[in-house]
CSV table of C-alpha atoms in Angstrom, one decimal:
chain,number,residue,atom,x,y,z
A,40,MET,CA,-34.5,-50.6,138.6
A,41,ALA,CA,-34.9,-53.5,136.3
A,42,THR,CA,-37.8,-55.8,135.5
A,43,LEU,CA,-36.6,-59.4,135.6
A,44,VAL,CA,-38.1,-62.6,134.3
A,45,LEU,CA,-36.6,-65.5,136.2
A,46,PHE,CA,-37.0,-69.0,134.8
A,47,HIS,CA,-36.7,-71.9,137.3
A,48,SER,CA,-34.5,-74.9,137.1
A,49,ALA,CA,-35.6,-78.5,136.3
A,50,LEU,CA,-36.6,-78.8,140.0
A,51,GLY,CA,-39.6,-76.5,139.3
A,52,LEU,CA,-40.6,-73.3,141.1
A,53,THR,CA,-39.2,-74.5,144.4
A,54,GLU,CA,-39.2,-72.6,147.7
A,55,GLY,CA,-35.5,-71.9,147.0
A,56,MET,CA,-36.3,-70.3,143.7
A,57,SER,CA,-38.9,-68.1,145.4
A,58,GLN,CA,-36.3,-67.1,147.9
A,59,LEU,CA,-33.9,-66.1,145.1
A,60,ALA,CA,-36.6,-64.1,143.4
A,61,ALA,CA,-37.3,-62.3,146.7
A,62,GLN,CA,-33.7,-61.2,146.9
A,63,PHE,CA,-34.2,-59.3,143.6
A,64,SER,CA,-37.5,-57.9,144.8
A,65,ASP,CA,-35.9,-56.8,148.1
A,66,ALA,CA,-33.3,-54.9,146.0
A,67,GLY,CA,-36.1,-52.9,144.3
A,68,HIS,CA,-36.5,-54.8,141.1
A,69,ALA,CA,-39.8,-56.0,139.6
A,70,VAL,CA,-39.7,-59.8,139.4
A,71,HIS,CA,-41.7,-62.3,137.4
A,72,THR,CA,-41.3,-66.1,137.9
A,73,PRO,CA,-43.2,-68.0,135.2
A,74,ASP,CA,-44.0,-71.5,136.4
A,75,TYR,CA,-43.7,-73.4,133.1
A,76,TYR,CA,-43.8,-76.7,135.1
A,77,GLU,CA,-47.4,-75.8,136.1
A,78,GLY,CA,-46.9,-76.5,139.8
A,79,ASN,CA,-44.7,-79.6,139.5
A,80,VAL,CA,-41.8,-79.6,141.9
A,81,PHE,CA,-39.0,-82.2,142.2
A,82,ASP,CA,-36.5,-83.1,144.9
A,83,THR,CA,-33.8,-84.3,142.5
A,84,VAL,CA,-32.4,-83.1,139.2
A,85,ASP,CA,-32.9,-86.5,137.7
A,86,ALA,CA,-36.6,-86.4,138.5
A,87,GLY,CA,-36.9,-82.9,137.1
A,88,ILE,CA,-35.1,-83.8,133.9
A,89,ALA,CA,-37.3,-86.9,133.5
A,90,TYR,CA,-40.4,-84.5,133.6
A,91,ARG,CA,-38.7,-82.2,131.1
A,92,ASP,CA,-38.1,-85.1,128.8
A,93,GLU,CA,-41.7,-86.4,129.2
A,94,VAL,CA,-43.2,-83.0,128.3
A,95,GLY,CA,-40.5,-82.0,125.8
A,96,PHE,CA,-38.3,-79.0,125.8
A,97,PRO,CA,-40.0,-77.3,122.9
A,98,GLU,CA,-43.4,-77.5,124.7
A,99,LEU,CA,-41.9,-76.2,127.9
A,100,ALA,CA,-40.3,-73.3,126.0
A,101,LYS,CA,-43.7,-72.5,124.4
A,102,LYS,CA,-45.4,-72.5,127.7
A,103,ALA,CA,-42.7,-70.3,129.2
A,104,ALA,CA,-43.1,-67.8,126.4
A,105,SER,CA,-46.9,-67.8,126.7
A,106,LEU,CA,-46.7,-67.0,130.4
A,107,ILE,CA,-44.8,-63.7,129.7
A,108,GLU,CA,-46.3,-62.6,126.4
A,109,ASP,CA,-48.2,-59.7,128.0
A,110,LEU,CA,-45.2,-58.2,129.8
A,111,GLU,CA,-43.8,-55.0,128.4
A,112,GLY,CA,-40.1,-54.4,128.0
A,113,PRO,CA,-37.4,-53.8,128.7
A,114,LEU,CA,-36.9,-57.1,130.4
A,115,VAL,CA,-33.8,-58.9,131.9
A,116,PHE,CA,-34.1,-62.6,131.4
A,117,GLY,CA,-32.5,-64.9,133.9
A,118,GLY,CA,-32.6,-68.6,134.5
A,119,TRP,CA,-31.2,-71.4,136.5
A,120,SER,CA,-29.9,-74.6,134.8
A,121,LEU,CA,-32.8,-75.6,132.5
A,122,GLY,CA,-34.2,-72.1,132.9
A,123,ALA,CA,-30.9,-70.6,131.7
A,124,ALA,CA,-31.7,-72.2,128.3
A,125,MET,CA,-35.0,-70.2,128.3
A,126,ALA,CA,-33.2,-67.0,129.3
A,127,GLN,CA,-30.5,-67.5,126.7
A,128,SER,CA,-33.1,-68.0,124.0
A,129,MET,CA,-35.0,-64.9,125.1
A,130,GLY,CA,-31.8,-62.8,125.2
A,131,LYS,CA,-30.9,-63.9,121.7
A,132,ARG,CA,-34.3,-63.3,120.1
A,133,ASP,CA,-36.8,-61.4,122.2
A,134,PRO,CA,-36.9,-57.7,121.3
A,135,ARG,CA,-37.9,-56.8,124.9
A,136,ALA,CA,-34.6,-58.1,126.2
A,137,SER,CA,-32.2,-55.7,128.0
A,138,GLY,CA,-30.0,-58.3,129.6
A,139,ALA,CA,-29.5,-62.0,130.1
A,140,LEU,CA,-28.3,-63.8,133.3
A,141,LEU,CA,-27.5,-67.5,133.0
A,142,PHE,CA,-26.9,-69.5,136.2
A,143,HIS,CA,-25.4,-73.0,136.2
A,144,ALA,CA,-25.9,-73.4,132.4
A,145,GLY,CA,-25.5,-71.6,129.2
A,146,GLY,CA,-23.5,-71.8,126.0
A,147,VAL,CA,-23.5,-72.8,122.4
A,148,PRO,CA,-21.8,-75.6,120.4
A,149,LYS,CA,-20.7,-73.0,117.8
A,150,LYS,CA,-20.7,-69.2,117.5
A,151,THR,CA,-24.2,-67.8,117.1
A,152,SER,CA,-26.1,-64.5,116.6
A,153,TRP,CA,-27.0,-62.2,119.5
A,154,GLN,CA,-28.8,-58.9,120.0
A,155,ALA,CA,-26.3,-56.0,120.1
A,156,GLY,CA,-27.9,-54.2,123.0
A,157,VAL,CA,-28.3,-57.2,125.3
A,158,PRO,CA,-25.4,-57.7,127.8
A,159,LEU,CA,-24.9,-61.1,129.3
A,160,GLN,CA,-23.5,-62.8,132.4
A,161,ILE,CA,-22.9,-66.6,132.8
A,162,HIS,CA,-22.1,-68.1,136.2
A,163,TYR,CA,-21.2,-71.7,136.9
A,164,ALA,CA,-18.8,-73.9,138.9
A,165,ILE,CA,-15.6,-75.1,137.3
A,166,GLY,CA,-16.4,-78.8,137.9
A,167,ASP,CA,-20.1,-78.7,137.1
A,168,GLU,CA,-20.7,-81.8,135.0
A,169,TRP,CA,-23.7,-80.1,133.4
A,170,ILE,CA,-21.6,-77.5,131.6
A,171,ASP,CA,-20.4,-78.5,128.1
A,172,ALA,CA,-16.7,-77.7,127.8
A,173,GLY,CA,-16.1,-74.6,125.7
A,174,ALA,CA,-19.8,-73.8,125.2
A,175,PRO,CA,-19.9,-70.8,127.6
A,176,GLU,CA,-16.8,-69.3,126.0
A,177,LEU,CA,-18.4,-69.6,122.5
A,178,LEU,CA,-21.5,-67.8,123.7
A,179,VAL,CA,-19.5,-65.0,125.4
A,180,ALA,CA,-17.5,-64.5,122.2
A,181,SER,CA,-20.7,-64.5,120.2
A,182,VAL,CA,-22.3,-61.8,122.4
A,183,ALA,CA,-19.1,-59.7,122.4
A,184,GLU,CA,-18.9,-59.9,118.6
A,185,ALA,CA,-22.5,-58.8,118.3
A,186,GLY,CA,-21.5,-55.6,120.2
A,187,ALA,CA,-22.8,-56.4,123.7
A,188,ASN,CA,-20.8,-56.7,126.9
A,189,ALA,CA,-20.4,-60.3,128.1
A,190,ALA,CA,-18.9,-61.7,131.2
A,191,GLN,CA,-18.2,-65.3,132.4
A,192,PHE,CA,-17.8,-66.0,136.1
A,193,VAL,CA,-16.4,-69.4,137.1
A,194,TYR,CA,-16.6,-70.6,140.7
A,195,PRO,CA,-14.6,-73.2,142.6
A,196,GLY,CA,-16.0,-76.7,143.2
A,197,ASP,CA,-18.3,-79.0,141.2
A,198,ALA,CA,-21.7,-78.0,142.7
A,199,HIS,CA,-24.5,-77.5,140.2
A,200,LEU,CA,-27.3,-75.4,141.8
A,201,PHE,CA,-25.1,-73.8,144.4
A,202,THR,CA,-27.2,-70.6,144.5
A,203,ASP,CA,-30.5,-72.4,145.3
A,204,PRO,CA,-31.1,-72.4,149.1
A,205,SER,CA,-33.3,-75.5,148.8
A,206,ALA,CA,-30.7,-77.5,147.0
A,207,PRO,CA,-28.3,-79.9,148.9
A,208,GLU,CA,-25.3,-78.3,147.1
A,209,TYR,CA,-26.2,-74.7,148.2
A,210,ASP,CA,-23.1,-72.7,149.1
A,211,GLU,CA,-24.0,-69.4,150.9
A,212,ASP,CA,-20.6,-67.8,150.3
A,213,LEU,CA,-20.6,-68.4,146.6
A,214,ALA,CA,-24.3,-67.5,146.3
A,215,CYS,CA,-23.6,-64.2,148.0
A,216,LEU,CA,-20.6,-63.5,145.7
A,217,LEU,CA,-22.7,-64.3,142.6
A,218,MET,CA,-25.6,-62.1,143.8
A,219,ALA,CA,-23.2,-59.2,144.3
A,220,ARG,CA,-21.9,-59.6,140.8
A,221,VAL,CA,-25.5,-59.8,139.4
A,222,GLN,CA,-26.6,-56.6,141.3
A,223,SER,CA,-23.6,-54.8,139.8
A,224,PHE,CA,-24.6,-56.0,136.4
A,225,LEU,CA,-28.1,-54.7,136.8
A,226,ALA,CA,-26.9,-51.4,138.0
A,227,GLU,CA,-24.0,-50.9,135.5
A,228,GLU,CA,-25.2,-52.6,132.4
A,229,VAL,CA,-29.0,-52.6,132.5
A,230,ASP,CA,-29.9,-49.4,134.3
A,231,ARG,CA,-27.0,-47.1,133.1
A,232,ASP,CA,-28.9,-45.7,130.1
A,233,ARG,CA,-32.2,-45.1,131.9
A,234,PRO,CA,-33.2,-41.7,133.1
């Protein structure tokens, strides 16, 4: 089984995020959920983004990294929305990375470097206004060109945090489909080379 580091969205480490983490734990994975918002939780994305901007993304990224510095690899980095930016950065640079899971965000404005042994999945809704057009495709191409498997899953609708049970846009059917794809990824991509 995998060891996962799951970074929360701009809403903070909500009850919904804890429920999502529990799904991975229930499947037998070790799960870490660093609270880089230090207990701050928000009801709306706008409020969460305002807090992000107040603290500053670089400072939040530093905090997130410090919370997991003592963890031993290999690690699968996953993140929701704002947290996907953290997971993407770790997948690209952290030598402990064995996989990256980006939910409701992810991508690059131009092709970038990536670690050859770090497979990637990106999941988002086709009409999600937080997704920059073409950015996920460029990241997927970058990962594949680096020699790692990469997959992009696009879901119907325009909901942003459709996997978060505490979010108003939660969609149980889509969330279950996404989770099934992620569990396959963990079994086929991350665990396949382990004894």
